[in-house]
Amino acid sequence: MAKLKILKFPSPKLRIKAKEIKDIDKKIKIKIDDMFETMYDAPGIGLAATQVDFHYRLLVADVSSEQNEPLVMINPIVNKKEGVAINQEGCLSIPGYFGDVERAKTIWVSYLDGLGNKIDSEFDGLLSVCVQHEIDHLDGKLFLDHLSEAKRQRIRKSIDKEKRQRTKSSKSNI
């Protein structure tokens, strides 16, 4: 297994819409293992393949406190949404920033597991939020897209300021 590099906002690669996986081969199984290692190390509760510059419809998640309930979803499709929930979300691709996001409270999803078995599941609570967040990544969307324009602008300005400070700091260390 290997830890993968997580793309950071504002990388345009985070906006690429992921392609369907046609065959669950050895390459995909290795990528799944690497994504779990990367997610757990980050630490995070979900990771979409898009975030590690692999633009196929694959996500991993584990919302358990013991990190012992791994979930693999290949080619996930949300079939039904019900209710409304507002939760504070963050993202491994936008570390240190959070915002209240409105999502469906309960979702019904069809997907393939890591062995290629077709699964139909109902998710609610934190797992519902996590799955919706990661599917957004596969569609080229970020949690920022769910925030008000003013909140997005504040986060962008703050990230740009941090980047300028890092650049300035690295130049003064030369």
XYZ file of C-alpha atoms in Angstrom:
174
model
C 0.000 0.000 0.000
C 1.064 3.576 -0.590
C -0.084 6.939 0.630
C -1.317 9.103 -2.209
C -1.011 12.859 -2.639
C -4.320 14.620 -1.959
C -5.057 17.444 -4.400
C -5.611 20.789 -2.699
C -8.027 23.546 -3.656
C -7.869 25.477 -5.995
C -6.421 22.709 -8.208
C -8.502 22.576 -11.410
C -8.163 18.777 -11.314
C -10.703 18.766 -8.454
C -13.308 19.957 -10.994
C -12.874 16.987 -13.357
C -15.963 14.792 -13.620
C -14.992 11.174 -12.921
C -15.541 8.383 -15.463
C -17.374 5.140 -14.816
C -15.245 2.144 -13.875
C -15.787 -0.638 -16.415
C -13.655 -3.366 -14.843
C -12.629 -3.948 -11.231
C -9.129 -5.154 -11.963
C -5.959 -5.371 -9.888
C -5.198 -1.678 -10.530
C -8.551 -0.671 -9.003
C -8.065 -2.958 -5.987
C -4.607 -1.471 -5.334
C -6.068 2.040 -5.670
C -8.762 1.160 -3.107
C -6.123 -0.006 -0.601
C -4.011 3.095 -1.236
C -7.043 5.360 -0.811
C -7.917 3.799 2.556
C -4.325 4.216 3.745
C -4.345 7.846 2.580
C -7.753 8.587 4.158
C -6.910 7.033 7.519
C -3.527 8.781 7.612
C -4.963 12.214 6.737
C -7.081 11.632 8.977
C -10.442 11.668 7.257
C -13.734 9.781 7.045
C -14.114 9.771 3.262
C -12.014 10.133 0.130
C -13.026 10.291 -3.523
C -10.675 9.087 -6.256
C -10.813 12.556 -7.823
C -9.057 13.936 -4.731
C -6.037 11.725 -5.414
C -5.916 12.598 -9.133
C -7.596 9.355 -10.244
C -10.652 10.439 -12.197
C -12.861 7.386 -11.938
C -16.090 6.883 -9.946
C -14.626 5.384 -6.796
C -14.876 6.475 -3.190
C -13.927 5.057 0.174
C -15.385 5.949 3.565
C -15.308 4.908 7.194
C -17.199 6.995 9.733
C -16.611 4.582 12.635
C -14.564 5.895 15.556
C -12.499 2.672 15.534
C -11.858 2.894 11.759
C -13.145 -0.649 11.351
C -16.145 -0.191 9.028
C -14.578 0.479 5.614
C -16.975 1.172 2.762
C -16.001 0.984 -0.917
C -18.344 2.445 -3.508
C -17.720 2.034 -7.222
C -19.955 3.898 -9.697
C -22.345 5.146 -6.980
C -25.736 6.470 -8.056
C -28.091 8.260 -5.671
C -31.562 6.922 -6.471
C -33.588 8.794 -3.883
C -33.157 11.577 -1.345
C -35.375 12.406 1.607
C -35.430 15.101 4.247
C -33.016 17.932 4.923
C -30.055 18.137 7.266
C -27.540 20.921 7.801
C -24.125 19.822 8.978
C -20.733 21.439 9.262
C -18.425 19.952 6.659
C -14.734 20.097 6.010
C -12.613 18.517 3.304
C -9.195 16.911 3.003
C -8.698 18.983 -0.167
C -9.485 22.224 1.687
C -7.849 21.596 5.076
C -8.735 23.860 7.959
C -11.914 25.288 6.445
C -15.469 24.376 7.377
C -18.978 25.437 6.473
C -22.606 24.545 7.088
C -23.926 22.543 4.146
C -27.514 21.534 3.461
C -27.887 17.984 2.182
C -30.493 15.250 2.128
C -30.989 13.586 5.519
C -31.409 10.097 4.026
C -30.213 8.761 0.682
C -30.635 5.501 -1.214
C -27.611 4.574 -3.302
C -26.793 1.831 -5.826
C -23.123 0.941 -6.288
C -20.632 -1.860 -6.715
C -18.527 -2.959 -3.767
C -14.810 -3.740 -4.077
C -15.592 -7.239 -5.333
C -18.020 -6.051 -8.012
C -21.210 -7.022 -6.174
C -24.200 -4.731 -6.846
C -25.373 -3.149 -3.597
C -28.425 -1.022 -2.823
C -28.129 0.790 0.513
C -29.902 3.384 2.578
C -27.681 5.864 4.425
C -28.502 8.454 7.045
C -26.622 10.474 9.623
C -22.906 11.110 9.192
C -22.526 8.373 6.576
C -25.209 9.998 4.411
C -23.383 13.342 4.599
C -20.042 11.692 3.857
C -21.313 9.744 0.842
C -23.025 12.834 -0.624
C -19.836 14.880 -0.089
C -17.666 12.272 -1.833
C -20.112 11.778 -4.723
C -19.983 15.554 -5.212
C -16.206 15.204 -5.659
C -16.787 12.575 -8.350
C -19.014 15.111 -10.105
C -16.366 17.849 -9.869
C -18.088 19.700 -7.022
C -16.704 20.874 -3.687
C -18.480 21.583 -0.415
C -17.624 25.243 -1.087
C -20.144 25.167 -3.938
C -22.908 24.705 -1.346
C -21.894 27.825 0.621
C -22.990 31.402 0.077
C -20.925 33.460 -2.363
C -19.714 35.655 0.516
C -18.490 32.644 2.513
C -16.762 31.188 -0.583
C -15.005 34.507 -1.225
C -13.782 34.715 2.400
C -12.349 31.202 2.197
C -10.693 31.877 -1.195
C -9.125 35.106 0.097
C -7.859 33.349 3.197
C -6.341 30.511 1.144
C -4.706 33.016 -1.244
C -3.274 34.925 1.730
C -1.850 31.705 3.225
C -0.298 30.818 -0.143
C 1.315 34.286 -0.436
C 2.695 33.989 3.113
C 4.159 30.518 2.399
C 5.754 31.800 -0.813
C 7.144 34.855 0.967
C 8.445 32.699 3.821
C 10.117 30.181 1.508
C 11.820 33.011 -0.461
C 13.190 34.573 2.728
C 14.698 31.206 3.723
C 16.811 31.010 0.565
